[in-house]
Short mmCIF file of C-alpha atoms in Angstrom, two decimals:
data_model
loop_
_atom_site.label_atom_id
_atom_site.label_comp_id
_atom_site.label_asym_id
_atom_site.label_seq_id
_atom_site.Cartn_x
_atom_site.Cartn_y
_atom_site.Cartn_z
CA UNK A 1 354.76 170.41 99.19
CA UNK A 2 354.90 168.67 102.56
CA UNK A 3 351.90 167.53 104.59
CA UNK A 4 350.61 170.38 106.75
CA UNK A 5 347.52 170.58 108.96
CA UNK A 6 346.00 173.60 110.69
CA UNK A 7 342.93 174.19 112.83
CA UNK A 8 340.98 177.43 112.47
CA UNK A 9 338.96 178.28 115.57
CA UNK A 10 337.49 181.37 117.20
CA UNK A 11 338.48 181.76 120.84
CA UNK A 12 338.56 184.70 123.27
CA UNK A 13 342.34 184.41 123.69
CA UNK A 14 345.25 182.14 122.87
CA UNK A 15 345.10 180.74 126.40
CA UNK A 16 341.63 179.31 125.82
CA UNK A 17 342.92 177.06 123.03
CA UNK A 18 346.04 176.15 125.04
CA UNK A 19 343.97 175.17 128.08
CA UNK A 20 341.74 173.02 125.85
CA UNK A 21 344.88 171.26 124.55
CA UNK A 22 346.03 170.65 128.14
CA UNK A 23 342.70 169.04 129.03
CA UNK A 24 342.49 167.06 125.81
CA UNK A 25 346.00 165.60 125.77
CA UNK A 26 345.90 163.91 129.14
CA UNK A 27 349.43 162.75 129.95
CA UNK A 28 350.74 162.70 126.36
CA UNK A 29 353.41 165.29 125.38
CA UNK A 30 352.15 168.01 123.04
CA UNK A 31 353.17 171.30 121.46
CA UNK A 32 350.88 173.99 120.14
CA UNK A 33 351.11 177.33 118.38
CA UNK A 34 348.24 179.82 118.26
CA UNK A 35 348.03 182.97 116.16
CA UNK A 36 346.26 186.16 117.21
CA UNK A 37 342.62 186.47 116.16
CA UNK A 38 342.06 187.60 112.57
CA UNK A 39 340.56 191.10 112.59
CA UNK A 40 337.81 190.28 110.06
CA UNK A 41 336.72 186.77 111.00
CA UNK A 42 338.06 186.26 114.52
CA UNK A 43 339.61 182.93 113.55
CA UNK A 44 342.92 181.85 115.03
CA UNK A 45 345.23 179.38 113.31
CA UNK A 46 346.29 176.53 115.58
CA UNK A 47 349.10 174.10 114.85
CA UNK A 48 349.20 171.08 117.12
CA UNK A 49 351.52 168.11 117.45
CA UNK A 50 351.28 165.16 119.79
CA UNK A 51 347.48 164.94 119.61
CA UNK A 52 344.94 163.62 117.14
CA UNK A 53 344.02 166.78 115.19
CA UNK A 54 340.49 165.75 114.06
CA UNK A 55 339.56 164.65 117.60
CA UNK A 56 340.99 167.87 119.04
CA UNK A 57 339.05 169.94 116.47
CA UNK A 58 335.87 168.16 117.52
CA UNK A 59 336.73 168.84 121.19
CA UNK A 60 337.31 172.54 120.46
CA UNK A 61 334.06 172.84 118.48
CA UNK A 62 332.12 171.25 121.34
CA UNK A 63 333.86 173.34 124.02
CA UNK A 64 333.65 176.71 122.24
CA UNK A 65 330.23 175.94 120.69
CA UNK A 66 331.37 177.24 117.31
CA UNK A 67 332.40 175.96 113.89
CA UNK A 68 336.01 174.80 113.67
CA UNK A 69 337.85 174.15 110.39
CA UNK A 70 340.71 171.73 109.74
CA UNK A 71 342.81 172.65 106.70
CA UNK A 72 344.81 169.68 105.49
CA UNK A 73 347.38 170.25 102.72
CA UNK A 74 349.17 167.17 101.49
CA UNK A 75 351.15 166.63 98.31
CA UNK A 76 348.54 166.79 95.60
CA UNK A 77 345.44 167.52 97.72
CA UNK A 78 343.71 170.28 99.71
CA UNK A 79 341.04 169.16 102.15
CA UNK A 80 339.01 171.54 104.34
CA UNK A 81 336.75 169.93 106.91
CA UNK A 82 334.21 171.81 109.02
CA UNK A 83 333.33 170.61 112.51
CA UNK A 84 329.84 171.91 113.23
CA UNK A 85 327.97 171.78 116.50
CA UNK A 86 324.83 169.76 115.67
CA UNK A 87 323.10 170.37 119.00
CA UNK A 88 323.84 169.94 122.68
CA UNK A 89 322.91 166.26 122.72
CA UNK A 90 324.16 165.01 119.34
CA UNK A 91 327.61 166.54 119.57
CA UNK A 92 329.72 167.60 116.61
CA UNK A 93 329.21 166.67 112.98
CA UNK A 94 332.04 166.58 110.48
CA UNK A 95 331.57 167.85 106.93
CA UNK A 96 334.12 168.09 104.10
CA UNK A 97 333.61 171.45 102.40
CA UNK A 98 336.63 171.44 100.05
CA UNK A 99 338.40 168.50 98.44
CA UNK A 100 340.65 169.75 95.63
CA UNK A 101 343.58 168.27 93.77
CA UNK A 102 346.65 170.52 93.86
CA UNK A 103 349.14 171.10 91.06
CA UNK A 104 352.48 169.31 91.29
CA UNK A 105 354.45 172.56 91.51
CA UNK A 106 354.64 173.97 95.05
CA UNK A 107 354.17 177.60 93.98
CA UNK A 108 350.99 176.80 92.09
CA UNK A 109 349.77 174.65 94.99
CA UNK A 110 350.21 177.54 97.43
CA UNK A 111 348.31 179.81 95.05
CA UNK A 112 345.38 177.36 94.90
CA UNK A 113 345.37 177.10 98.71
CA UNK A 114 345.41 180.89 99.05
CA UNK A 115 342.54 181.39 96.58
CA UNK A 116 340.45 178.64 98.15
CA UNK A 117 340.86 180.04 101.67
CA UNK A 118 339.96 183.51 100.43
CA UNK A 119 336.88 182.18 98.58
CA UNK A 120 335.67 180.37 101.73
CA UNK A 121 336.12 183.54 103.81
CA UNK A 122 338.91 182.08 105.93
CA UNK A 123 342.03 184.06 106.90
CA UNK A 124 345.33 183.36 105.19
CA UNK A 125 347.18 182.38 108.38
CA UNK A 126 348.41 179.13 106.87
CA UNK A 127 350.26 181.09 104.16
CA UNK A 128 351.91 183.62 106.53
CA UNK A 129 352.57 181.34 109.52
CA UNK A 130 356.29 180.88 108.79
CA UNK A 131 356.91 184.64 108.87
CA UNK A 132 355.46 185.22 112.33
CA UNK A 133 357.67 185.73 115.38
CA UNK A 134 357.40 182.94 117.98
CA UNK A 135 356.58 184.06 121.52
CA UNK A 136 356.33 181.60 124.44
CA UNK A 137 352.83 181.78 125.89
CA UNK A 138 354.27 181.68 129.42
CA UNK A 139 355.60 185.23 128.93
CA UNK A 140 352.13 186.69 128.32
CA UNK A 141 349.91 184.20 130.20
CA UNK A 142 349.16 186.51 133.13
CA UNK A 143 348.07 189.32 130.79
CA UNK A 144 345.87 186.94 128.81
CA UNK A 145 344.23 185.50 131.93
CA UNK A 146 343.36 188.99 133.16
CA UNK A 147 342.08 190.15 129.73
CA UNK A 148 344.87 192.72 129.49
CA UNK A 149 346.62 191.17 126.50
CA UNK A 150 346.83 193.31 123.38
CA UNK A 151 347.70 190.83 120.67
CA UNK A 152 350.37 191.80 118.18
CA UNK A 153 349.51 190.78 114.61
CA UNK A 154 353.02 189.53 113.80
CA UNK A 155 353.45 186.85 116.49
CA UNK A 156 352.44 183.26 117.14
CA UNK A 157 352.07 182.08 120.74
CA UNK A 158 353.69 178.72 121.46
CA UNK A 159 353.31 176.33 124.38
CA UNK A 160 354.07 172.74 125.24
CA UNK A 161 353.03 170.31 127.89
CA UNK A 162 353.91 166.99 129.44
CA UNK A 163 357.41 167.06 127.97
CA UNK A 164 359.61 164.50 129.77
CA UNK A 165 362.75 165.96 131.32
#
């Protein structure tokens, strides 16, 4: 099993997370993918490259004023960290809520990840992410900005910024 890292955050639309990534990254190149909101929990799964994921999760938690989770799956270990808003002055606190060893076999590791996410009440986006259709955010940005976007459950919105030409 390869190292994978996802952020689970609740946001009003995929554009909210993408705009936070734009502000956070500065001039560094980045790419992001954002799933639609889960119908039960409202969490979106965010995959980010080109930025420091824990710092970005803290930035998102502070900006959205909500709990953000980072799911980190590496060979042999599952780590789920919650970024909680302490209060307006103190900022965000970081708390590890799951630290489990994973079996050596990939299939068993995925099963442990799936069961743990389900037990913690988190959506199973990280399991189904590969099967989702990739849609460039630019194609639906105007709809999202005007609150006219009806999110399809089988897509992931992708965007990138500061890519040198």
